[in-house]
mmCIF file of C-alpha atoms in Angstrom:
data_model
loop_
_atom_site.group_PDB
_atom_site.id
_atom_site.type_symbol
_atom_site.label_atom_id
_atom_site.label_comp_id
_atom_site.label_asym_id
_atom_site.label_seq_id
_atom_site.Cartn_x
_atom_site.Cartn_y
_atom_site.Cartn_z
ATOM 1 C CA MET A 103 -14.105 205.955 173.194
ATOM 2 C CA GLU A 104 -16.552 203.068 173.174
ATOM 3 C CA THR A 105 -15.357 199.654 174.290
ATOM 4 C CA PRO A 106 -16.494 196.762 172.122
ATOM 5 C CA ASN A 107 -18.733 194.144 173.638
ATOM 6 C CA LEU A 108 -16.519 191.126 173.989
ATOM 7 C CA PRO A 109 -17.843 187.655 174.708
ATOM 8 C CA ALA A 110 -17.612 186.581 178.291
ATOM 9 C CA ILE A 111 -14.636 184.399 179.095
ATOM 10 C CA ARG A 112 -15.528 181.215 180.882
ATOM 11 C CA ALA A 113 -13.166 178.841 182.553
ATOM 12 C CA LEU A 114 -12.774 175.684 180.537
ATOM 13 C CA ARG A 115 -14.071 172.643 182.342
ATOM 14 C CA PRO A 116 -13.039 169.137 181.412
ATOM 15 C CA ALA A 117 -15.725 167.168 179.610
ATOM 16 C CA TRP A 118 -17.832 165.081 181.995
ATOM 17 C CA ASN A 119 -17.008 161.955 179.998
ATOM 18 C CA LYS A 120 -13.270 162.569 179.670
ATOM 19 C CA GLY A 121 -11.462 159.315 180.300
ATOM 20 C CA ARG A 122 -14.730 157.396 180.552
ATOM 21 C CA ILE A 123 -16.152 154.775 178.261
ATOM 22 C CA VAL A 124 -19.690 155.791 177.381
ATOM 23 C CA GLY A 125 -22.373 153.984 175.434
ATOM 24 C CA GLN A 126 -23.264 150.328 175.758
ATOM 25 C CA LYS A 127 -21.587 148.417 178.532
ATOM 26 C CA ARG A 128 -19.663 145.323 177.574
ATOM 27 C CA PRO A 129 -21.004 141.876 178.413
ATOM 28 C CA LEU A 130 -18.833 139.659 180.564
ATOM 29 C CA LYS A 131 -16.964 136.861 178.819
ATOM 30 C CA PRO A 132 -17.243 133.269 180.114
ATOM 31 C CA LYS A 133 -13.745 133.508 181.636
ATOM 32 C CA HIS A 134 -14.822 136.656 183.511
ATOM 33 C CA VAL A 135 -17.941 134.932 184.839
ATOM 34 C CA LEU A 136 -15.883 131.991 186.076
ATOM 35 C CA ALA A 137 -13.291 134.255 187.720
ATOM 36 C CA ILE A 138 -15.914 136.262 189.611
ATOM 37 C CA ARG A 139 -17.752 133.112 190.725
ATOM 38 C CA VAL A 140 -14.556 131.557 192.072
ATOM 39 C CA ARG A 141 -13.715 134.718 194.031
ATOM 40 C CA LEU A 142 -17.192 134.906 195.565
ATOM 41 C CA GLU A 143 -17.144 131.213 196.442
ATOM 42 C CA LEU A 144 -13.721 131.460 198.094
ATOM 43 C CA ALA A 145 -14.902 134.511 200.047
ATOM 44 C CA GLU A 146 -18.062 132.616 201.047
ATOM 45 C CA ASN A 147 -20.064 135.655 199.999
ATOM 46 C CA HIS A 148 -23.368 133.832 199.641
ATOM 47 C CA ARG A 149 -25.481 136.920 198.959
ATOM 48 C CA ASP A 150 -23.292 138.218 196.154
ATOM 49 C CA LEU A 151 -22.841 134.779 194.598
ATOM 50 C CA ALA A 152 -26.602 134.243 194.491
ATOM 51 C CA LEU A 153 -27.132 137.771 193.154
ATOM 52 C CA PHE A 154 -24.436 137.336 190.484
ATOM 53 C CA ASN A 155 -25.835 134.015 189.294
ATOM 54 C CA MET A 156 -29.423 135.267 189.291
ATOM 55 C CA ALA A 157 -28.452 138.421 187.390
ATOM 56 C CA ILE A 158 -26.923 136.334 184.601
ATOM 57 C CA ASP A 159 -29.723 133.765 184.421
ATOM 58 C CA SER A 160 -32.641 136.194 184.685
ATOM 59 C CA LYS A 161 -31.257 138.800 182.257
ATOM 60 C CA LEU A 162 -33.417 141.329 184.109
ATOM 61 C CA ARG A 163 -32.881 145.068 184.243
ATOM 62 C CA GLY A 164 -31.356 146.183 187.508
ATOM 63 C CA CYS A 165 -34.599 147.817 188.667
ATOM 64 C CA ASP A 166 -36.415 144.482 188.338
ATOM 65 C CA LEU A 167 -33.602 142.313 189.708
ATOM 66 C CA VAL A 168 -33.361 144.195 193.014
ATOM 67 C CA LYS A 169 -37.124 143.858 193.501
ATOM 68 C CA LEU A 170 -37.220 140.089 193.094
ATOM 69 C CA LYS A 171 -39.268 138.460 195.828
ATOM 70 C CA VAL A 172 -38.764 135.055 197.378
ATOM 71 C CA VAL A 173 -42.113 133.896 195.976
ATOM 72 C CA ASP A 174 -40.916 134.791 192.477
ATOM 73 C CA VAL A 175 -38.289 132.072 192.544
ATOM 74 C CA MET A 176 -39.557 129.632 195.165
ATOM 75 C CA ALA A 177 -42.718 127.592 195.607
ATOM 76 C CA SER A 178 -43.520 125.277 198.530
ATOM 77 C CA GLY A 179 -40.004 125.695 199.844
ATOM 78 C CA GLN A 180 -38.418 124.577 196.577
ATOM 79 C CA MET A 181 -36.554 126.597 193.973
ATOM 80 C CA LYS A 182 -38.351 126.966 190.658
ATOM 81 C CA GLU A 183 -36.588 125.912 187.465
ATOM 82 C CA ARG A 184 -38.336 128.730 185.598
ATOM 83 C CA ALA A 185 -39.749 132.009 186.841
ATOM 84 C CA SER A 186 -41.784 134.902 185.493
ATOM 85 C CA VAL A 187 -41.831 138.546 186.593
ATOM 86 C CA LEU A 188 -43.564 141.711 185.431
ATOM 87 C CA GLN A 189 -41.099 144.181 183.937
ATOM 88 C CA SER A 190 -41.227 147.689 185.387
ATOM 89 C CA LYS A 191 -40.362 149.364 182.084
ATOM 90 C CA THR A 192 -42.836 147.593 179.782
ATOM 91 C CA GLN A 193 -45.366 146.262 182.303
ATOM 92 C CA LYS A 194 -45.169 142.964 180.443
ATOM 93 C CA PRO A 195 -44.135 139.610 181.908
ATOM 94 C CA VAL A 196 -40.857 137.972 181.002
ATOM 95 C CA ARG A 197 -39.846 134.398 181.783
ATOM 96 C CA PHE A 198 -36.389 133.143 182.591
ATOM 97 C CA GLU A 199 -34.649 129.935 183.508
ATOM 98 C CA ILE A 200 -32.921 129.323 186.839
ATOM 99 C CA SER A 201 -29.965 127.013 186.311
ATOM 100 C CA GLU A 202 -28.920 124.373 188.811
ATOM 101 C CA GLY A 203 -25.920 126.392 189.959
ATOM 102 C CA THR A 204 -28.087 129.438 190.562
ATOM 103 C CA ARG A 205 -30.679 127.399 192.443
ATOM 104 C CA THR A 206 -27.966 125.997 194.694
ATOM 105 C CA SER A 207 -26.464 129.421 195.443
ATOM 106 C CA VAL A 208 -29.870 130.972 196.181
ATOM 107 C CA GLU A 209 -30.798 128.082 198.491
ATOM 108 C CA LYS A 210 -27.549 128.626 200.374
ATOM 109 C CA TRP A 211 -28.292 132.358 200.633
ATOM 110 C CA MET A 212 -31.782 131.599 201.943
ATOM 111 C CA GLU A 213 -30.185 129.929 204.972
ATOM 112 C CA ASP A 214 -28.585 133.223 206.021
ATOM 113 C CA ARG A 215 -30.048 134.929 209.087
ATOM 114 C CA LEU A 216 -30.624 138.107 207.066
ATOM 115 C CA MET A 217 -33.210 136.217 205.029
ATOM 116 C CA VAL A 218 -35.339 135.245 208.026
ATOM 117 C CA GLY A 219 -38.801 136.722 207.414
ATOM 118 C CA SER A 220 -37.653 138.652 204.343
ATOM 119 C CA GLU A 221 -40.155 139.134 201.522
ATOM 120 C CA TYR A 222 -37.439 140.199 199.083
ATOM 121 C CA LEU A 223 -34.579 138.107 197.771
ATOM 122 C CA TRP A 224 -32.026 140.873 198.322
ATOM 123 C CA PRO A 225 -33.158 142.652 201.522
ATOM 124 C CA GLY A 226 -31.789 146.061 202.446
ATOM 125 C CA ARG A 227 -29.549 146.303 205.476
ATOM 126 C CA PHE A 228 -31.656 149.084 206.965
ATOM 127 C CA HIS A 229 -35.234 148.711 208.166
ATOM 128 C CA GLU A 230 -36.550 151.507 205.953
ATOM 129 C CA ARG A 231 -35.281 149.734 202.825
ATOM 130 C CA LEU A 232 -37.110 146.572 201.883
ATOM 131 C CA HIS A 233 -34.527 145.625 199.254
ATOM 132 C CA ILE A 234 -31.184 146.846 197.950
ATOM 133 C CA SER A 235 -31.344 149.850 195.632
ATOM 134 C CA THR A 236 -30.279 149.966 191.998
ATOM 135 C CA ARG A 237 -27.432 152.249 193.065
ATOM 136 C CA GLN A 238 -26.235 149.637 195.551
ATOM 137 C CA TYR A 239 -26.487 146.992 192.853
ATOM 138 C CA ALA A 240 -24.393 149.150 190.501
ATOM 139 C CA ARG A 241 -21.705 149.470 193.175
ATOM 140 C CA ILE A 242 -21.740 145.715 193.716
ATOM 141 C CA VAL A 243 -21.285 145.093 189.970
ATOM 142 C CA ARG A 244 -18.406 147.578 189.930
ATOM 143 C CA ASP A 245 -16.750 145.681 192.780
ATOM 144 C CA TRP A 246 -17.164 142.404 190.892
ATOM 145 C CA VAL A 247 -15.519 143.593 187.696
ATOM 146 C CA THR A 248 -12.678 145.477 189.385
ATOM 147 C CA SER A 249 -11.909 142.440 191.576
ATOM 148 C CA ILE A 250 -10.751 140.574 188.457
ATOM 149 C CA GLY A 251 -8.887 143.517 186.956
ATOM 150 C CA LEU A 252 -11.481 144.838 184.503
ATOM 151 C CA GLU A 253 -12.015 148.539 183.811
ATOM 152 C CA ALA A 254 -15.000 149.661 185.892
ATOM 153 C CA SER A 255 -16.145 152.291 183.361
ATOM 154 C CA ALA A 256 -16.516 149.666 180.615
ATOM 155 C CA TYR A 257 -18.992 147.539 182.591
ATOM 156 C CA GLY A 258 -22.224 148.111 184.477
ATOM 157 C CA THR A 259 -25.520 146.540 185.456
ATOM 158 C CA HIS A 260 -26.446 146.108 181.798
ATOM 159 C CA SER A 261 -23.311 143.999 181.384
ATOM 160 C CA MET A 262 -25.031 141.406 183.547
ATOM 161 C CA ARG A 263 -28.189 141.610 181.441
ATOM 162 C CA ARG A 264 -26.241 141.213 178.202
ATOM 163 C CA THR A 265 -23.821 138.468 179.268
ATOM 164 C CA LYS A 266 -25.869 135.329 178.632
ATOM 165 C CA VAL A 267 -27.848 136.568 175.628
ATOM 166 C CA THR A 268 -24.626 137.589 173.878
ATOM 167 C CA GLN A 269 -23.376 134.008 174.154
ATOM 168 C CA ILE A 270 -26.754 132.654 173.021
ATOM 169 C CA TYR A 271 -26.687 134.827 169.917
ATOM 170 C CA LYS A 272 -23.077 133.941 169.107
ATOM 171 C CA LYS A 273 -23.840 130.216 169.307
ATOM 172 C CA THR A 274 -27.263 130.172 167.638
ATOM 173 C CA GLY A 275 -27.742 133.406 165.697
ATOM 174 C CA ASN A 276 -31.358 133.287 166.913
ATOM 175 C CA LEU A 277 -32.398 136.907 167.402
ATOM 176 C CA ARG A 278 -36.018 136.012 168.110
ATOM 177 C CA ALA A 279 -34.975 133.853 171.058
ATOM 178 C CA VAL A 280 -32.845 136.692 172.437
ATOM 179 C CA GLN A 281 -35.731 139.118 171.984
ATOM 180 C CA LEU A 282 -38.029 136.893 174.046
ATOM 181 C CA LEU A 283 -35.429 136.345 176.757
ATOM 182 C CA LEU A 284 -34.806 140.075 177.117
ATOM 183 C CA GLY A 285 -38.505 140.886 177.066
ATOM 184 C CA HIS A 286 -38.141 143.367 174.207
ATOM 185 C CA THR A 287 -41.333 144.285 172.373
ATOM 186 C CA LYS A 288 -39.511 145.183 169.143
ATOM 187 C CA MET A 289 -36.795 143.310 167.279
ATOM 188 C CA ASP A 290 -35.055 146.625 166.528
ATOM 189 C CA SER A 291 -34.468 147.080 170.246
ATOM 190 C CA THR A 292 -32.769 143.678 170.432
ATOM 191 C CA VAL A 293 -30.588 144.417 167.407
ATOM 192 C CA ARG A 294 -29.429 147.707 168.900
ATOM 193 C CA TYR A 295 -28.970 146.201 172.343
ATOM 194 C CA LEU A 296 -26.667 143.467 171.089
ATOM 195 C CA GLY A 297 -24.922 145.642 168.534
ATOM 196 C CA VAL A 298 -25.653 142.845 166.092
ATOM 197 C CA GLU A 299 -25.397 144.739 162.831
ATOM 198 C CA LEU A 300 -21.957 146.134 163.607
ATOM 199 C CA GLU A 301 -20.580 142.855 164.921
ATOM 200 C CA ASP A 302 -21.903 140.901 161.944
ATOM 201 C CA ALA A 303 -20.583 143.476 159.485
ATOM 202 C CA LEU A 304 -17.118 143.327 161.052
ATOM 203 C CA ALA A 305 -17.149 139.518 161.019
ATOM 204 C CA ILE A 306 -18.012 139.523 157.301
ATOM 205 C CA ALA A 307 -15.331 142.107 156.560
ATOM 206 C CA GLU A 308 -12.702 140.093 158.434
ATOM 207 C CA ALA A 309 -13.513 137.033 156.334
ATOM 208 C CA ILE A 310 -12.939 138.855 153.048
ATOM 209 C CA GLU A 311 -9.432 139.291 151.708
ATOM 210 C CA ILE A 312 -8.662 141.423 148.645
#
């Protein structure tokens, strides 16, 4: 008697994204930014405070933020009010502002002994690493958001990149300005990045009563 060929039985594994929030990471709200800043200031964590402020102001991708050099943001011993860096992804320059609060926090960080002779703004703690890695930066961001009670899986390094431009768009509706600040080559990329179409559609729908 022939036995039928039955499909192999495989143990069911839970989906890799079970219980996780996937897709775009949420931007921080102003109240979140303030809460994290206060915690870092109280802890006198000068490196993280400078990194947090620079991440929001620069709107850079994590891979570009961790590679920032001292000369990118300082000239003749003084902090620049505006800076320009070459993006790794597009190989095109992008300019960004450095607010007074960020300048102050970076200047304070520059006084730290770890910065003596360092070429990079966020030096690695080991000699073989010139600067912190993107993975380290991701862990730092996770620590920031969890310290104020936010869900770690909902936020990431792109949350930092999106935080300021989201507020700019909400207040001005100027997509072109956001595109330039993010260094996007195409407007479509900016629209998708902000989730503009969905947010605008929901806002319109909420305003209509039938």
